[in-house]
Coordinates of C-alpha atoms and ligand atoms in Angstrom, one line a residue:
X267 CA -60.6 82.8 -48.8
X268 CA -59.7 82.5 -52.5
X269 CA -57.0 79.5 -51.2
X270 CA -59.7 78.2 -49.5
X271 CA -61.8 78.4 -52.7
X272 CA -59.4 76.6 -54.9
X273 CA -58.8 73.9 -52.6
X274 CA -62.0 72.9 -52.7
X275 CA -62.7 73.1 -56.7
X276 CA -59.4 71.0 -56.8
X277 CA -60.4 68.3 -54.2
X278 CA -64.0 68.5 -56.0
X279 CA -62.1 67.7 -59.6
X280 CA -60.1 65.0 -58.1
X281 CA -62.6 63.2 -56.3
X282 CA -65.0 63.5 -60.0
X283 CA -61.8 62.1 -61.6
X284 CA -61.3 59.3 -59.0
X285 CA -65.1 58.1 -59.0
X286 CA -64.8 58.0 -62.9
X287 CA -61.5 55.9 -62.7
X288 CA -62.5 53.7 -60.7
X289 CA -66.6 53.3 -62.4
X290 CA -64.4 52.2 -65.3
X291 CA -62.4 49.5 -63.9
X292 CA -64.9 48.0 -61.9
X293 CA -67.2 48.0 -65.1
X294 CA -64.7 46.4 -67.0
X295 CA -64.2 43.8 -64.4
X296 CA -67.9 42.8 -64.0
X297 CA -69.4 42.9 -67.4
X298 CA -65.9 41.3 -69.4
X299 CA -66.5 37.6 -70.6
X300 CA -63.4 35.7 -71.7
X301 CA -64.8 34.9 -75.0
X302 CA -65.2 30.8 -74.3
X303 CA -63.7 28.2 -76.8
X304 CA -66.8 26.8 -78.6
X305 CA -66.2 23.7 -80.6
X306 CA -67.2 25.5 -84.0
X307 CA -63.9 27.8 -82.6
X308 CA -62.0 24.8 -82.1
X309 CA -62.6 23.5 -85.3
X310 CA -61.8 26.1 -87.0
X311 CA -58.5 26.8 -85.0
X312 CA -57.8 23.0 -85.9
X313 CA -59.0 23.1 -89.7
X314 CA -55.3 24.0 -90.9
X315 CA -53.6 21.7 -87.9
X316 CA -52.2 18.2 -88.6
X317 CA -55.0 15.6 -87.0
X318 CA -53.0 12.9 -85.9
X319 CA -54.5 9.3 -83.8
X320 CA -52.6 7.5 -81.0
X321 CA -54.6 4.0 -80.7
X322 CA -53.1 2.2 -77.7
X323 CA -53.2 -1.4 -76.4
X324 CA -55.8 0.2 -73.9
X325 CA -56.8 3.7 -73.2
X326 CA -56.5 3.6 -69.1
X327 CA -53.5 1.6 -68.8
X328 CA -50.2 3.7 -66.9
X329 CA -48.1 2.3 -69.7
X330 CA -49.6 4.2 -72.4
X331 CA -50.8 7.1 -70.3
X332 CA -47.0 7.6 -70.8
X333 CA -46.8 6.9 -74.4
X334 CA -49.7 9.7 -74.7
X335 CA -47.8 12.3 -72.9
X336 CA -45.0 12.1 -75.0
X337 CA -47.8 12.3 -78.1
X338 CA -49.0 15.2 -76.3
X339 CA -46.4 17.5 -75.6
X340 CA -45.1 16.6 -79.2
X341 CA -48.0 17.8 -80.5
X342 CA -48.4 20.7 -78.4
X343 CA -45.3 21.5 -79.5
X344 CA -45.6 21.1 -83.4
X345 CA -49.6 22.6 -83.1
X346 CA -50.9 19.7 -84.3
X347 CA -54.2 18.1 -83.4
X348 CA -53.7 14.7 -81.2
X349 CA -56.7 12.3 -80.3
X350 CA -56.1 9.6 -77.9
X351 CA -58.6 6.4 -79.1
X352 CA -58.8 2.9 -78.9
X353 CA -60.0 -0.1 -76.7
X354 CA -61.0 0.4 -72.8
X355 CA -59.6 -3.0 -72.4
X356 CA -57.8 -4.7 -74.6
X357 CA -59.3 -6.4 -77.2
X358 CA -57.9 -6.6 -80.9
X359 CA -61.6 -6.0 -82.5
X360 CA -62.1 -2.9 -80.5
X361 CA -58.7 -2.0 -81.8
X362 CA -59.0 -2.8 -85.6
X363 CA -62.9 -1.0 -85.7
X364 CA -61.0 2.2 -84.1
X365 CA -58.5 2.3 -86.9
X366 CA -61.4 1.6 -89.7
X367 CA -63.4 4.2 -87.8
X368 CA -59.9 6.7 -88.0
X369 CA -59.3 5.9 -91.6
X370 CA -62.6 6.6 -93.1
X371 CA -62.0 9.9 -90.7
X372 CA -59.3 10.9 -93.2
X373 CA -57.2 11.9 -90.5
X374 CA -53.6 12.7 -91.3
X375 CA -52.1 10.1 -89.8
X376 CA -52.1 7.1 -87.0
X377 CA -49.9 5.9 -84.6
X378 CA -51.0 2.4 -83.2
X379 CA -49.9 -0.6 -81.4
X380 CA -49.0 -3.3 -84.1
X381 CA -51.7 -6.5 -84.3
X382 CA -51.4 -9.8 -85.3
X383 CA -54.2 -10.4 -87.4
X384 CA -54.7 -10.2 -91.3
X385 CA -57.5 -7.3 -91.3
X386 CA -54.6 -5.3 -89.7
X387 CA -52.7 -5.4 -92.7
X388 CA -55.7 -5.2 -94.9
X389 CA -56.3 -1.7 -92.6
X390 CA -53.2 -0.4 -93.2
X391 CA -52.8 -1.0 -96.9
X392 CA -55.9 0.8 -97.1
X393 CA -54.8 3.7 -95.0
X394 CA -52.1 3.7 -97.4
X395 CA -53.6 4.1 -100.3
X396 CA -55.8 6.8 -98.9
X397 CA -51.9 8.5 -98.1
X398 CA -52.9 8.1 -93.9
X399 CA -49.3 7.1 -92.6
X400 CA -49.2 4.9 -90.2
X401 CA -46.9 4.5 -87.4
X402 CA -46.6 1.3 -85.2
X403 CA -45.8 2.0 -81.6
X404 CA -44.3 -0.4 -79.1
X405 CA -45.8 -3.3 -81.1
X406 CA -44.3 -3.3 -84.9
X407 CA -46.2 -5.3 -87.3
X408 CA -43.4 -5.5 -90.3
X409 CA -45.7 -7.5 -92.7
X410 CA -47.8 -4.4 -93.1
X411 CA -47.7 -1.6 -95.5
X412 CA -46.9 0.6 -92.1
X413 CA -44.3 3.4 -92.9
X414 CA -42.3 3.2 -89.8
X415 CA -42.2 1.3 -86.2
X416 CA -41.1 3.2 -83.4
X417 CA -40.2 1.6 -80.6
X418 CA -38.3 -1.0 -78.3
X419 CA -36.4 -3.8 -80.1
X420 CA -38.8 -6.4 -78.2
X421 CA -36.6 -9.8 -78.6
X422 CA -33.2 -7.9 -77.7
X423 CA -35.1 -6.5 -75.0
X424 CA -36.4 -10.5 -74.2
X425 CA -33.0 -11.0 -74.4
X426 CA -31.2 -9.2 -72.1
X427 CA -33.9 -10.1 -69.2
X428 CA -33.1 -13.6 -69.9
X429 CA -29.2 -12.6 -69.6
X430 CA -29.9 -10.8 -66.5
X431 CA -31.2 -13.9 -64.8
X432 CA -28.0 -15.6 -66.0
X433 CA -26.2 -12.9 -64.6
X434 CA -28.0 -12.2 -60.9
X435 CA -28.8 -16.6 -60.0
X436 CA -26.6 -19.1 -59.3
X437 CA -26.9 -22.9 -59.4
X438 CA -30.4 -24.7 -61.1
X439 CA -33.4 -22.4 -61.2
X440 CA -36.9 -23.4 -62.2
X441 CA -38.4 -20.0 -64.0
X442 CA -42.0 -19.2 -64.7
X443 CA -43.2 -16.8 -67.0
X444 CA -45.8 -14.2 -67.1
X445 CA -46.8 -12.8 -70.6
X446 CA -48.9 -10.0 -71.3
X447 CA -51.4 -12.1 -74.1
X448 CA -50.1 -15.1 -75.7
X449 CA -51.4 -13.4 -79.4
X450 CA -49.3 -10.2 -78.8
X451 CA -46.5 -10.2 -81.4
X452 CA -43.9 -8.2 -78.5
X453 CA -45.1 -10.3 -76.2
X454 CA -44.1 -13.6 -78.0
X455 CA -40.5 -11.9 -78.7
X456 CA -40.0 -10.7 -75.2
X457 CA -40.8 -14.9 -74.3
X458 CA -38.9 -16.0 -77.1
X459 CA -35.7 -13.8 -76.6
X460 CA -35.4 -14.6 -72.9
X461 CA -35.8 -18.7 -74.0
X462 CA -32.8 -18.2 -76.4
X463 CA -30.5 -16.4 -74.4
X464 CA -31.3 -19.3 -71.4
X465 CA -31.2 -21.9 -74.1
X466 CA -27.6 -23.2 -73.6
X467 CA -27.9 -23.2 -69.8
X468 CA -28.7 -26.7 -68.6
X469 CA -29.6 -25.0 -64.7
X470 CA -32.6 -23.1 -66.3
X471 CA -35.9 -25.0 -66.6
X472 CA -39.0 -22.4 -68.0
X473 CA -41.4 -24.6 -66.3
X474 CA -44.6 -22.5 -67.1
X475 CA -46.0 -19.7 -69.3
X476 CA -49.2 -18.0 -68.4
X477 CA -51.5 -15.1 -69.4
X478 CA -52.2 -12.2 -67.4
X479 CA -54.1 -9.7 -69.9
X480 CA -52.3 -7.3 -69.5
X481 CA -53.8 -6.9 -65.7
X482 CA -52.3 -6.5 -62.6
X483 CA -55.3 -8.8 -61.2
X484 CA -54.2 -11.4 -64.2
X485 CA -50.7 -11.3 -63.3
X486 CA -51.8 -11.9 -59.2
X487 CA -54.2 -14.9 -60.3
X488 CA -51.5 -16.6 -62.7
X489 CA -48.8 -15.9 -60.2
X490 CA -50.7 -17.9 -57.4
X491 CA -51.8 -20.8 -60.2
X492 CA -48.1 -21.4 -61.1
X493 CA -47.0 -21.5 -57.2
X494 CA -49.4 -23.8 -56.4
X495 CA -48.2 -25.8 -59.7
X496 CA -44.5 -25.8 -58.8
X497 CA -44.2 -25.4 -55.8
X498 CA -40.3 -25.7 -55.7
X499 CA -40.2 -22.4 -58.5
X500 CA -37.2 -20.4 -58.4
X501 CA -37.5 -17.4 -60.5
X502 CA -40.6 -15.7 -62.1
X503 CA -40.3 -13.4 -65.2
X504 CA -43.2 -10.8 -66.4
X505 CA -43.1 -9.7 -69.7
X506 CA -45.8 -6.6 -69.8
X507 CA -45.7 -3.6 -67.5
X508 CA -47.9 -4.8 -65.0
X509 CA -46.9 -8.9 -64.7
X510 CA -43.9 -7.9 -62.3
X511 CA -46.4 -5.9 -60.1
X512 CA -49.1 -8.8 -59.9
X513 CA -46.1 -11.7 -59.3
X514 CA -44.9 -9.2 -56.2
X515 CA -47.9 -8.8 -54.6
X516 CA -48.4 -12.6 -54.7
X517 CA -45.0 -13.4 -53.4
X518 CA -44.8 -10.9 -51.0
X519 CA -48.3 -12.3 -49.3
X520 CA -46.7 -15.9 -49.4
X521 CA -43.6 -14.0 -47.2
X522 CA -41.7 -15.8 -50.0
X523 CA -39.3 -12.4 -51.6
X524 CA -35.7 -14.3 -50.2
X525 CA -37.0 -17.8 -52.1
X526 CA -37.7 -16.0 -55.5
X527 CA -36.2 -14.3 -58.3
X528 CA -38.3 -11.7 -59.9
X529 CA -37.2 -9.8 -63.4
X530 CA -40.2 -7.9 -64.9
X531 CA -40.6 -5.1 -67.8
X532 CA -41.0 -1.6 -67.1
X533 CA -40.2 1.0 -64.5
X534 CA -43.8 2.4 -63.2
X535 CA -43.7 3.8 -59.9
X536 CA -45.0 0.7 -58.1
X537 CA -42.2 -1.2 -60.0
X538 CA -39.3 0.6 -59.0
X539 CA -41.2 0.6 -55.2
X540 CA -40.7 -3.4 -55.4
X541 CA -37.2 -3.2 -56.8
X542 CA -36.0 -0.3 -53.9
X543 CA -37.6 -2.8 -51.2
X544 CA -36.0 -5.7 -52.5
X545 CA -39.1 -7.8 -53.8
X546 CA -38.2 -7.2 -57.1
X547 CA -34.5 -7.6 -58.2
X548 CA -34.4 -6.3 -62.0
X549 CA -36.8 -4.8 -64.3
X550 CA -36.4 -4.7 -68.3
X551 CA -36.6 0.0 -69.0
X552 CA -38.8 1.0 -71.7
X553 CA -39.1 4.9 -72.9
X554 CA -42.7 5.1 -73.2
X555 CA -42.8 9.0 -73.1
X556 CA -40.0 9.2 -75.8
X557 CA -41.5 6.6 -77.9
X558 CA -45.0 9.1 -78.0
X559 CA -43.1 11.8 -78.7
X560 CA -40.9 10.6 -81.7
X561 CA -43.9 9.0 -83.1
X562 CA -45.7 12.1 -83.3
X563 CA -42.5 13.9 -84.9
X564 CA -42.0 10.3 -87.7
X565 CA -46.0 11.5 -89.0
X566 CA -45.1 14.8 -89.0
X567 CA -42.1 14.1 -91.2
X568 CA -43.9 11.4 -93.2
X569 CA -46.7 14.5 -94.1
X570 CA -43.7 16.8 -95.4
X571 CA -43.9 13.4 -97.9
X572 CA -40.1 12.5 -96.2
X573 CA -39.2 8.9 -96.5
X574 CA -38.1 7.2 -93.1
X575 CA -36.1 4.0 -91.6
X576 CA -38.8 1.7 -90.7
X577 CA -37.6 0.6 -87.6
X578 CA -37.0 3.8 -85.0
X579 CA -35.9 1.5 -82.2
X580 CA -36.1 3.2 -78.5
X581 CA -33.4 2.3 -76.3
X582 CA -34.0 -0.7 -73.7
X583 CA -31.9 -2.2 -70.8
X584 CA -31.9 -3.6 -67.8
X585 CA -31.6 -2.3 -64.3
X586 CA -31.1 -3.4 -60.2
X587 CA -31.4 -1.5 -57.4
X588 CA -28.1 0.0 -57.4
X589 CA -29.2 2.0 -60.6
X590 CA -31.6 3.7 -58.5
X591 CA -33.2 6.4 -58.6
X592 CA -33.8 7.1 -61.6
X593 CA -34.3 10.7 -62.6
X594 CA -37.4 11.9 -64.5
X595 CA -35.3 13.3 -67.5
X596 CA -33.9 9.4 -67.6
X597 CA -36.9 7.9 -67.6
X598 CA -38.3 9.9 -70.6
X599 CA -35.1 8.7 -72.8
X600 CA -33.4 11.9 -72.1
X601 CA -36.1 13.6 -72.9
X602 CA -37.8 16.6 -70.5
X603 CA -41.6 16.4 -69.6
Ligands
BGC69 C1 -46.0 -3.3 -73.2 C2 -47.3 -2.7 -73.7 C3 -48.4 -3.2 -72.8 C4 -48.2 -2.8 -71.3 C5 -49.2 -3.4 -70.4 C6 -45.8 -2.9 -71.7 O1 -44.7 -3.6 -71.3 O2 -44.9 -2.7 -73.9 O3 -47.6 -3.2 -74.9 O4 -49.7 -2.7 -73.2 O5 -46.9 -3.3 -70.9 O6 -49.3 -2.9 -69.2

């Protein structure tokens, strides 16, 4: 009887103790709020950060959705504070009000695509003499007071696309080309390169330059112009990261790929699609993602009031099919996402 007894008060005790535990955790689970990350919180959390600015050529453009990962994860890993601004499309007013807009921000420094255009410089000196660095990205604009240019070496890389069409054709060719914007400073060095290393070639004939703003749908409506021009073209060459998609499209709906030559500039997916499938024969590597994240890691530098090279080149070359694929780490310059 007295076992009997016991077992009871103890079953009694545990099933008290067992009710408590588990009014407890449930509570806890129901009535506990993450505290949520209001924006007076997030200023405060970035009061002491570095705020840095990455203005691209255009905000939605793959290219520089590239260059702002690299920013990103650079300055995720220093804690600074990155915004990504600039034109939707691009448009050099758009650009040059965003870096006015930046500077009288007092941020602590800028990274942006170089412009050709007087109040650039004017910008930039007065960045200066506020002590905003500035950093040029893909685009360098040496006749400003910028403190450093990172990025590719844009007539070398001109260059060796005109050396690769020396290289991969045989016999007289007659080349179009299809630039990015005339008024872009790489752009003109990526033409003018690839004219000086075809210069002392009597078989090559540039018979056209066009325009494609930047868009695929500019490079597709240039493309077909310039076929209908010259109709006996050889080779086409696009000098921005979408050109070479645009002219592959076009050529490939003419059920023309065996009659043409296409070299074009970078390696986005669709790119490398063309080059695997044999629409595209060589394309002119850029590291957008390592560019981002070195520029992040120049402002940081020129804030610990370090003085820098001004030209950071990026690597550049070409490849062909045979070099692919390519692997991710490759494609970021070495670098790991
Ligand atoms: C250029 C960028 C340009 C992009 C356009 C790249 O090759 O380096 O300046 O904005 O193409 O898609």
């Amino acid at each position: 009887m007295r076992y009997i007894k016991l077992s009871l008060y103890i079953m009694t005790f545990s099933l008290f103790l067992l009710t408590g535990a588990l009014t407890l955790y449930y509570g806890k689970e129901t009535f506990h709020f993450e505290p949520e990350e209001s924006p007076e919180a997030e200023a405060a959390t970035t009061e002491q950060k570095l705020h840095f600015v990455l203005i691209p050529e255009e905000l939605d453009n793959d290219y520089w959705h590239l260059v702002e990962q690299g920013a990103r994860d650079a300055a995720k890993f220093h804690n600074v504070y990155l915004e990504y601004l600039g034109p939707k499309q691009a448009n050099n007013d758009e650009h040059l009000k965003t870096i006015d807009m930046v500077i009288a921000g007092l941020v602590d420094g800028v990274i942006t695509q170089g412009v050709a255009d007087p109040e650039f410089n004017t910008l930039i000196t007065k960045a200066k003499e506020k002590l905003i660095p500035i950093v040029t990205i893909d685009t360098d604009a040496p006749e400003s007071d910028r403190a450093a240019y990172v990025g590719t070496d844009n007539y070398y890389s001109g260059f060796l696309a005109g050396k690769a069409l020396l290289n991969d054709t045989k016999g007289e060719q007659k080349v179009a080309i299809i630039t990015g914007r005339h008024e872009a400073p790489h752009q003109k060095l990526r033409v003018q390169g690839f004219k000086d290393a075809v210069a002392t070639e009597k078989r090559i004939e540039i018979v056209a330059v066009e325009e494609s703003n930047i868009t695929e749908i500019g490079a597709v409506e240039a493309a077909h112009q310039v076929l209908q021009q010259h109709p006996k073209l050889t080779a086409f060459y696009g000098t921005s990261a979408l050109d070479g998609i645009g002219i592959a499209k076009v050529v490939k709906s003419q059920k023309a790929e065996d009659d043409l030559y296409i070299i074009g500039f970078d390696i986005l997916p669709e790119t490398l699609q063309y080059i695997e499938e044999g629409t595209i024969e060589a394309t002119v590597v850029q590291f957008p993602y390592q560019m981002g994240y070195e520029a992040v890691e120049k402002l940081i530098l020129l804030n610990k009031g370090e003085k820098l090279e001004p030209l950071q080149h990026t690597d550049t070359k070409v490849i062909h099919k045979d070099d692919l694929p390519i692997s991710p780490a490759a494609m970021n310059g070495g670098m790991q996402p």
